[in-house]
PDB file of C-alpha atoms in Angstrom:
ATOM      1  CA  MET A1325     -12.182   7.959 -21.343  1.00  0.00           C
ATOM      2  CA  ALA A1326      -9.099   6.842 -23.229  1.00  0.00           C
ATOM      3  CA  ASP A1327      -6.942   4.019 -21.971  1.00  0.00           C
ATOM      4  CA  PRO A1328      -4.665   5.240 -19.179  1.00  0.00           C
ATOM      5  CA  THR A1329      -0.999   5.828 -19.790  1.00  0.00           C
ATOM      6  CA  PRO A1330       1.320   3.185 -18.287  1.00  0.00           C
ATOM      7  CA  TRP A1331       3.096   4.775 -15.337  1.00  0.00           C
ATOM      8  CA  ILE A1332       6.547   4.218 -16.700  1.00  0.00           C
ATOM      9  CA  VAL A1333       8.455   7.472 -16.971  1.00  0.00           C
ATOM     10  CA  ALA A1334       9.898   6.691 -20.413  1.00  0.00           C
ATOM     11  CA  GLU A1335       6.379   6.066 -21.750  1.00  0.00           C
ATOM     12  CA  ASP A1336       4.495   8.756 -19.851  1.00  0.00           C
ATOM     13  CA  THR A1337       2.764  10.954 -22.428  1.00  0.00           C
ATOM     14  CA  GLY A1338       1.265  13.316 -19.881  1.00  0.00           C
ATOM     15  CA  ASP A1339      -2.138  11.727 -19.268  1.00  0.00           C
ATOM     16  CA  VAL A1340      -3.357  12.819 -15.838  1.00  0.00           C
ATOM     17  CA  ARG A1341      -4.560   9.299 -15.079  1.00  0.00           C
ATOM     18  CA  LYS A1342      -1.537   7.063 -14.605  1.00  0.00           C
ATOM     19  CA  HIS A1343      -1.651   3.300 -14.917  1.00  0.00           C
ATOM     20  CA  ALA A1344       0.432   0.927 -12.794  1.00  0.00           C
ATOM     21  CA  PRO A1345       0.181  -2.459 -14.599  1.00  0.00           C
ATOM     22  CA  ALA A1346       0.581  -4.449 -11.358  1.00  0.00           C
ATOM     23  CA  THR A1347      -2.767  -3.148 -10.090  1.00  0.00           C
ATOM     24  CA  LEU A1348      -4.699  -5.087 -12.726  1.00  0.00           C
ATOM     25  CA  ARG A1349      -2.882  -8.268 -11.748  1.00  0.00           C
ATOM     26  CA  ASN A1350      -3.174  -8.027  -7.962  1.00  0.00           C
ATOM     27  CA  ARG A1351      -6.300  -6.041  -7.130  1.00  0.00           C
ATOM     28  CA  GLY A1352      -8.701  -8.995  -7.224  1.00  0.00           C
ATOM     29  CA  ALA A1353      -6.563 -11.163  -4.973  1.00  0.00           C
ATOM     30  CA  ILE A1354      -5.991  -8.291  -2.544  1.00  0.00           C
ATOM     31  CA  ALA A1355      -9.719  -7.568  -2.382  1.00  0.00           C
ATOM     32  CA  GLU A1356     -10.463 -11.199  -1.543  1.00  0.00           C
ATOM     33  CA  ALA A1357      -7.894 -11.166   1.269  1.00  0.00           C
ATOM     34  CA  LEU A1358      -9.274  -7.875   2.583  1.00  0.00           C
ATOM     35  CA  ARG A1359     -12.771  -9.362   2.952  1.00  0.00           C
ATOM     36  CA  ALA A1360     -11.578 -11.368   5.935  1.00  0.00           C
ATOM     37  CA  ILE A1361      -9.959  -8.349   7.610  1.00  0.00           C
ATOM     38  CA  LEU A1362     -11.877  -5.144   6.914  1.00  0.00           C
ATOM     39  CA  PRO A1363     -14.738  -4.038   9.171  1.00  0.00           C
ATOM     40  CA  PRO A1364     -18.229  -3.838   7.609  1.00  0.00           C
ATOM     41  CA  ALA A1365     -17.993  -0.039   7.613  1.00  0.00           C
ATOM     42  CA  GLY A1366     -15.536   2.697   8.551  1.00  0.00           C
ATOM     43  CA  LEU A1367     -12.671   4.712   7.100  1.00  0.00           C
ATOM     44  CA  VAL A1368      -9.677   3.103   5.381  1.00  0.00           C
ATOM     45  CA  LEU A1369      -6.625   5.328   5.034  1.00  0.00           C
ATOM     46  CA  GLU A1370      -4.543   4.120   2.105  1.00  0.00           C
ATOM     47  CA  VAL A1371      -0.946   5.299   2.417  1.00  0.00           C
ATOM     48  CA  ALA A1372       1.072   5.613  -0.817  1.00  0.00           C
ATOM     49  CA  SER A1373      -1.920   5.189  -3.131  1.00  0.00           C
ATOM     50  CA  GLY A1374       0.173   5.691  -6.274  1.00  0.00           C
ATOM     51  CA  SER A1375      -1.979   5.896  -9.396  1.00  0.00           C
ATOM     52  CA  GLY A1376      -5.233   5.641  -7.408  1.00  0.00           C
ATOM     53  CA  GLU A1377      -6.450   2.564  -9.274  1.00  0.00           C
ATOM     54  CA  HIS A1378      -6.612   0.393  -6.157  1.00  0.00           C
ATOM     55  CA  ALA A1379      -8.822   2.909  -4.362  1.00  0.00           C
ATOM     56  CA  ALA A1380     -11.235   3.035  -7.297  1.00  0.00           C
ATOM     57  CA  TYR A1381     -11.448  -0.758  -7.469  1.00  0.00           C
ATOM     58  CA  PHE A1382     -11.807  -1.296  -3.728  1.00  0.00           C
ATOM     59  CA  ALA A1383     -14.433   1.442  -3.469  1.00  0.00           C
ATOM     60  CA  ALA A1384     -16.639  -0.574  -5.822  1.00  0.00           C
ATOM     61  CA  GLU A1385     -15.873  -3.871  -4.068  1.00  0.00           C
ATOM     62  CA  PHE A1386     -16.567  -2.447  -0.584  1.00  0.00           C
ATOM     63  CA  PRO A1387     -19.293   0.189  -1.060  1.00  0.00           C
ATOM     64  CA  THR A1388     -20.077   0.495   2.679  1.00  0.00           C
ATOM     65  CA  ILE A1389     -16.495   1.518   3.471  1.00  0.00           C
ATOM     66  CA  GLU A1390     -15.097   5.025   2.985  1.00  0.00           C
ATOM     67  CA  TRP A1391     -11.677   5.276   1.355  1.00  0.00           C
ATOM     68  CA  GLN A1392      -9.104   7.987   1.997  1.00  0.00           C
ATOM     69  CA  PRO A1393      -6.282   7.771  -0.574  1.00  0.00           C
ATOM     70  CA  SER A1394      -3.003   9.607  -0.047  1.00  0.00           C
ATOM     71  CA  ASP A1395       0.441  10.034  -1.560  1.00  0.00           C
ATOM     72  CA  PRO A1396       3.440  12.373  -1.197  1.00  0.00           C
ATOM     73  CA  ASP A1397       3.720  12.912  -4.969  1.00  0.00           C
ATOM     74  CA  ALA A1398       1.761  15.651  -6.765  1.00  0.00           C
ATOM     75  CA  THR A1399       1.525  13.644 -10.004  1.00  0.00           C
ATOM     76  CA  ALA A1400       0.087  10.722  -8.071  1.00  0.00           C
ATOM     77  CA  LEU A1401      -2.452  12.954  -6.332  1.00  0.00           C
ATOM     78  CA  ALA A1402      -3.719  14.217  -9.690  1.00  0.00           C
ATOM     79  CA  SER A1403      -4.011  10.654 -10.978  1.00  0.00           C
ATOM     80  CA  ILE A1404      -5.825   9.511  -7.824  1.00  0.00           C
ATOM     81  CA  ALA A1405      -8.325  12.362  -8.141  1.00  0.00           C
ATOM     82  CA  ALA A1406      -8.956  11.538 -11.806  1.00  0.00           C
ATOM     83  CA  TRP A1407      -9.452   7.809 -11.254  1.00  0.00           C
ATOM     84  CA  ASN A1408     -11.802   8.361  -8.304  1.00  0.00           C
ATOM     85  CA  ALA A1409     -13.803  11.345  -9.569  1.00  0.00           C
ATOM     86  CA  GLY A1410     -17.496  10.893  -8.854  1.00  0.00           C
ATOM     87  CA  LEU A1411     -17.086   7.934  -6.483  1.00  0.00           C
ATOM     88  CA  ALA A1412     -19.250   8.661  -3.448  1.00  0.00           C
ATOM     89  CA  ASN A1413     -17.200   6.613  -0.969  1.00  0.00           C
ATOM     90  CA  VAL A1414     -13.750   7.928  -1.927  1.00  0.00           C
ATOM     91  CA  ARG A1415     -12.487  11.134  -0.324  1.00  0.00           C
ATOM     92  CA  SER A1416     -10.250  13.633  -2.101  1.00  0.00           C
ATOM     93  CA  PRO A1417      -6.616  12.474  -1.940  1.00  0.00           C
ATOM     94  CA  LEU A1418      -4.330  13.874   0.734  1.00  0.00           C
ATOM     95  CA  MET A1419      -0.680  14.864   0.461  1.00  0.00           C
ATOM     96  CA  LEU A1420       0.877  12.488   2.987  1.00  0.00           C
ATOM     97  CA  ASP A1421       4.485  11.475   3.540  1.00  0.00           C
ATOM     98  CA  ALA A1422       4.588   8.241   5.521  1.00  0.00           C
ATOM     99  CA  ALA A1423       7.854   9.249   7.183  1.00  0.00           C
ATOM    100  CA  ALA A1424       6.452  12.557   8.455  1.00  0.00           C
ATOM    101  CA  ASP A1425       5.875  13.082  12.177  1.00  0.00           C
ATOM    102  CA  ARG A1426       2.427  14.518  11.495  1.00  0.00           C
ATOM    103  CA  TRP A1427      -0.210  13.280   9.079  1.00  0.00           C
ATOM    104  CA  PRO A1428      -3.164  15.304   7.722  1.00  0.00           C
ATOM    105  CA  VAL A1429      -5.696  12.884   9.206  1.00  0.00           C
ATOM    106  CA  ALA A1430      -6.436  12.313  12.876  1.00  0.00           C
ATOM    107  CA  VAL A1431      -8.175   8.937  12.972  1.00  0.00           C
ATOM    108  CA  ALA A1432      -8.930   5.920  10.794  1.00  0.00           C
ATOM    109  CA  ASP A1433     -10.436   2.478  11.235  1.00  0.00           C
ATOM    110  CA  VAL A1434      -7.863   0.783   8.976  1.00  0.00           C
ATOM    111  CA  VAL A1435      -4.489   1.760   7.552  1.00  0.00           C
ATOM    112  CA  LEU A1436      -3.648   0.047   4.261  1.00  0.00           C
ATOM    113  CA  CYS A1437      -0.325   0.265   2.420  1.00  0.00           C
ATOM    114  CA  ILE A1438       0.301  -1.577  -0.853  1.00  0.00           C
ATOM    115  CA  ASN A1439       3.737  -1.910  -2.444  1.00  0.00           C
ATOM    116  CA  MET A1440       5.531   0.867  -0.576  1.00  0.00           C
ATOM    117  CA  VAL A1441       7.711  -0.825   2.029  1.00  0.00           C
ATOM    118  CA  HIS A1442      10.217  -2.170  -0.498  1.00  0.00           C
ATOM    119  CA  ILE A1443      10.247   0.963  -2.701  1.00  0.00           C
ATOM    120  CA  ALA A1444      11.105   3.455   0.038  1.00  0.00           C
ATOM    121  CA  PRO A1445      13.783   4.003   2.671  1.00  0.00           C
ATOM    122  CA  TRP A1446      13.352   2.060   5.904  1.00  0.00           C
ATOM    123  CA  GLU A1447      12.446   5.348   7.609  1.00  0.00           C
ATOM    124  CA  ALA A1448       9.202   5.386   5.597  1.00  0.00           C
ATOM    125  CA  THR A1449       8.205   2.017   7.071  1.00  0.00           C
ATOM    126  CA  LEU A1450       9.006   3.229  10.580  1.00  0.00           C
ATOM    127  CA  GLY A1451       6.948   6.365   9.911  1.00  0.00           C
ATOM    128  CA  LEU A1452       4.086   4.280   8.561  1.00  0.00           C
ATOM    129  CA  ILE A1453       4.007   2.195  11.726  1.00  0.00           C
ATOM    130  CA  ALA A1454       4.225   5.263  13.964  1.00  0.00           C
ATOM    131  CA  GLY A1455       1.469   7.026  12.055  1.00  0.00           C
ATOM    132  CA  ALA A1456      -0.803   3.992  12.155  1.00  0.00           C
ATOM    133  CA  ARG A1457      -0.164   3.678  15.877  1.00  0.00           C
ATOM    134  CA  ARG A1458      -1.376   7.278  16.358  1.00  0.00           C
ATOM    135  CA  LEU A1459      -4.516   6.822  14.274  1.00  0.00           C
ATOM    136  CA  LEU A1460      -5.795   3.345  15.058  1.00  0.00           C
ATOM    137  CA  ALA A1461      -7.802   2.146  18.038  1.00  0.00           C
ATOM    138  CA  VAL A1462      -7.001  -1.089  19.834  1.00  0.00           C
ATOM    139  CA  GLY A1463      -7.855  -4.033  17.599  1.00  0.00           C
ATOM    140  CA  ALA A1464      -7.826  -2.009  14.370  1.00  0.00           C
ATOM    141  CA  PRO A1465      -5.725  -3.354  11.483  1.00  0.00           C
ATOM    142  CA  LEU A1466      -2.596  -2.108   9.756  1.00  0.00           C
ATOM    143  CA  ILE A1467      -2.418  -4.016   6.455  1.00  0.00           C
ATOM    144  CA  LEU A1468       0.718  -4.291   4.326  1.00  0.00           C
ATOM    145  CA  TYR A1469       1.000  -5.928   0.909  1.00  0.00           C
ATOM    146  CA  GLY A1470       4.028  -6.635  -1.240  1.00  0.00           C
ATOM    147  CA  PRO A1471       7.060  -8.893  -1.652  1.00  0.00           C
ATOM    148  CA  TYR A1472       8.918  -9.799   1.535  1.00  0.00           C
ATOM    149  CA  ARG A1473      11.625 -12.146   2.735  1.00  0.00           C
ATOM    150  CA  ARG A1474      10.969 -14.635   5.548  1.00  0.00           C
ATOM    151  CA  GLY A1475      13.442 -16.418   7.764  1.00  0.00           C
ATOM    152  CA  GLY A1476      13.745 -20.076   6.804  1.00  0.00           C
ATOM    153  CA  VAL A1477      11.698 -19.643   3.613  1.00  0.00           C
ATOM    154  CA  PRO A1478      13.569 -19.527   0.284  1.00  0.00           C
ATOM    155  CA  THR A1479      13.021 -16.313  -1.656  1.00  0.00           C
ATOM    156  CA  ALA A1480      11.686 -16.791  -5.190  1.00  0.00           C
ATOM    157  CA  GLU A1481      14.213 -16.105  -7.960  1.00  0.00           C
ATOM    158  CA  SER A1482      11.926 -13.410  -9.369  1.00  0.00           C
ATOM    159  CA  ASN A1483      11.915 -11.647  -6.002  1.00  0.00           C
ATOM    160  CA  GLU A1484      15.709 -11.909  -5.747  1.00  0.00           C
ATOM    161  CA  ALA A1485      16.028 -10.267  -9.164  1.00  0.00           C
ATOM    162  CA  PHE A1486      13.501  -7.599  -8.169  1.00  0.00           C
ATOM    163  CA  ASP A1487      15.425  -6.899  -4.968  1.00  0.00           C
ATOM    164  CA  ALA A1488      18.677  -6.466  -6.917  1.00  0.00           C
ATOM    165  CA  SER A1489      16.920  -4.132  -9.352  1.00  0.00           C
ATOM    166  CA  LEU A1490      15.511  -2.017  -6.536  1.00  0.00           C
ATOM    167  CA  LYS A1491      18.874  -1.694  -4.814  1.00  0.00           C
ATOM    168  CA  SER A1492      20.536  -0.705  -8.074  1.00  0.00           C
ATOM    169  CA  ARG A1493      18.081   2.190  -8.303  1.00  0.00           C
ATOM    170  CA  ASP A1494      18.427   3.210  -4.658  1.00  0.00           C
ATOM    171  CA  PRO A1495      20.513   1.311  -2.087  1.00  0.00           C
ATOM    172  CA  ARG A1496      18.004   2.273   0.604  1.00  0.00           C
ATOM    173  CA  TRP A1497      15.295   0.230  -1.146  1.00  0.00           C
ATOM    174  CA  GLY A1498      14.793  -3.527  -1.214  1.00  0.00           C
ATOM    175  CA  LEU A1499      12.711  -6.403   0.097  1.00  0.00           C
ATOM    176  CA  ARG A1500      12.302  -6.378   3.885  1.00  0.00           C
ATOM    177  CA  MET A1501      12.218  -9.318   6.256  1.00  0.00           C
ATOM    178  CA  VAL A1502       8.791 -10.014   7.739  1.00  0.00           C
ATOM    179  CA  GLU A1503      10.526 -10.532  11.060  1.00  0.00           C
ATOM    180  CA  GLU A1504      12.241  -7.137  10.775  1.00  0.00           C
ATOM    181  CA  VAL A1505       8.980  -5.343  10.051  1.00  0.00           C
ATOM    182  CA  THR A1506       7.202  -7.191  12.865  1.00  0.00           C
ATOM    183  CA  ALA A1507       9.941  -6.345  15.352  1.00  0.00           C
ATOM    184  CA  ALA A1508       9.647  -2.670  14.380  1.00  0.00           C
ATOM    185  CA  ALA A1509       5.854  -2.692  14.706  1.00  0.00           C
ATOM    186  CA  THR A1510       5.726  -1.492  18.287  1.00  0.00           C
ATOM    187  CA  GLY A1511       2.130  -1.349  19.461  1.00  0.00           C
ATOM    188  CA  PHE A1512       1.004  -3.992  16.952  1.00  0.00           C
ATOM    189  CA  ALA A1513       0.776  -7.778  16.835  1.00  0.00           C
ATOM    190  CA  LEU A1514       0.948  -9.768  13.617  1.00  0.00           C
ATOM    191  CA  ALA A1515      -2.542 -11.278  13.300  1.00  0.00           C
ATOM    192  CA  SER A1516      -2.275 -13.011   9.931  1.00  0.00           C
ATOM    193  CA  LEU A1517       0.091 -13.644   7.050  1.00  0.00           C
ATOM    194  CA  VAL A1518      -1.549 -14.498   3.735  1.00  0.00           C
ATOM    195  CA  GLU A1519       0.460 -15.883   0.835  1.00  0.00           C
ATOM    196  CA  MET A1520      -0.588 -14.069  -2.338  1.00  0.00           C
ATOM    197  CA  PRO A1521      -0.028 -14.642  -6.072  1.00  0.00           C
ATOM    198  CA  ALA A1522       3.307 -13.750  -7.681  1.00  0.00           C
ATOM    199  CA  ASN A1523       5.272 -14.418  -4.464  1.00  0.00           C
ATOM    200  CA  ASN A1524       3.726 -11.547  -2.515  1.00  0.00           C
ATOM    201  CA  LEU A1525       2.432 -11.509   1.048  1.00  0.00           C
ATOM    202  CA  LEU A1526      -0.370  -9.686   2.812  1.00  0.00           C
ATOM    203  CA  LEU A1527       0.476  -8.918   6.438  1.00  0.00           C
ATOM    204  CA  ALA A1528      -2.293  -7.895   8.828  1.00  0.00           C
ATOM    205  CA  TYR A1529      -1.237  -6.373  12.140  1.00  0.00           C
ATOM    206  CA  ARG A1530      -3.638  -5.448  14.922  1.00  0.00           C
ATOM    207  CA  ARG A1531      -3.240  -2.503  17.297  1.00  0.00           C
ATOM    208  CA  VAL A1532      -2.656  -3.678  20.857  1.00  0.00           C
TER     209      VAL A1532
END
């Protein structure tokens, strides 16, 4: 197959498979962090899968785990399906809006969400937490990855610039405080916080 098109609207030439450049930079580090959190087998629901590249990579890294990608965007769903075609442990992508009261899946062993919380209204994060609370059993993880702010910890200049850029695009977007997300995570306890490359964090909550 030809190289995928970068998923930048101005450069999108119509290739079904989209390419989010950040995935190539962060997927290895995320996979390593996930090894300490994921169960040996089970179903991972990925919310806001975007291009679908993470699902394809993780499916190869964790062949005993089944992956359920999802996204609310039709273009993303087509890209996810194209990237993951023929992979035995990846299910067909689902149309799923994190903020919706009902999701098209009843149960999962893990809920994973990469780089959505800061590029969505706060209501999407609240919906994500509520949905994960409905699906997950006690002890099961809700895993969030992306850039965050933390009380008492200086925010990197690159993250400050990114936050300003996000808010210029949509004032409802922007980097969230870890403490704010944790306070909103009713039914969950923060089990681990892993510092990741490029000033990102991986937050693992456990259902209580």
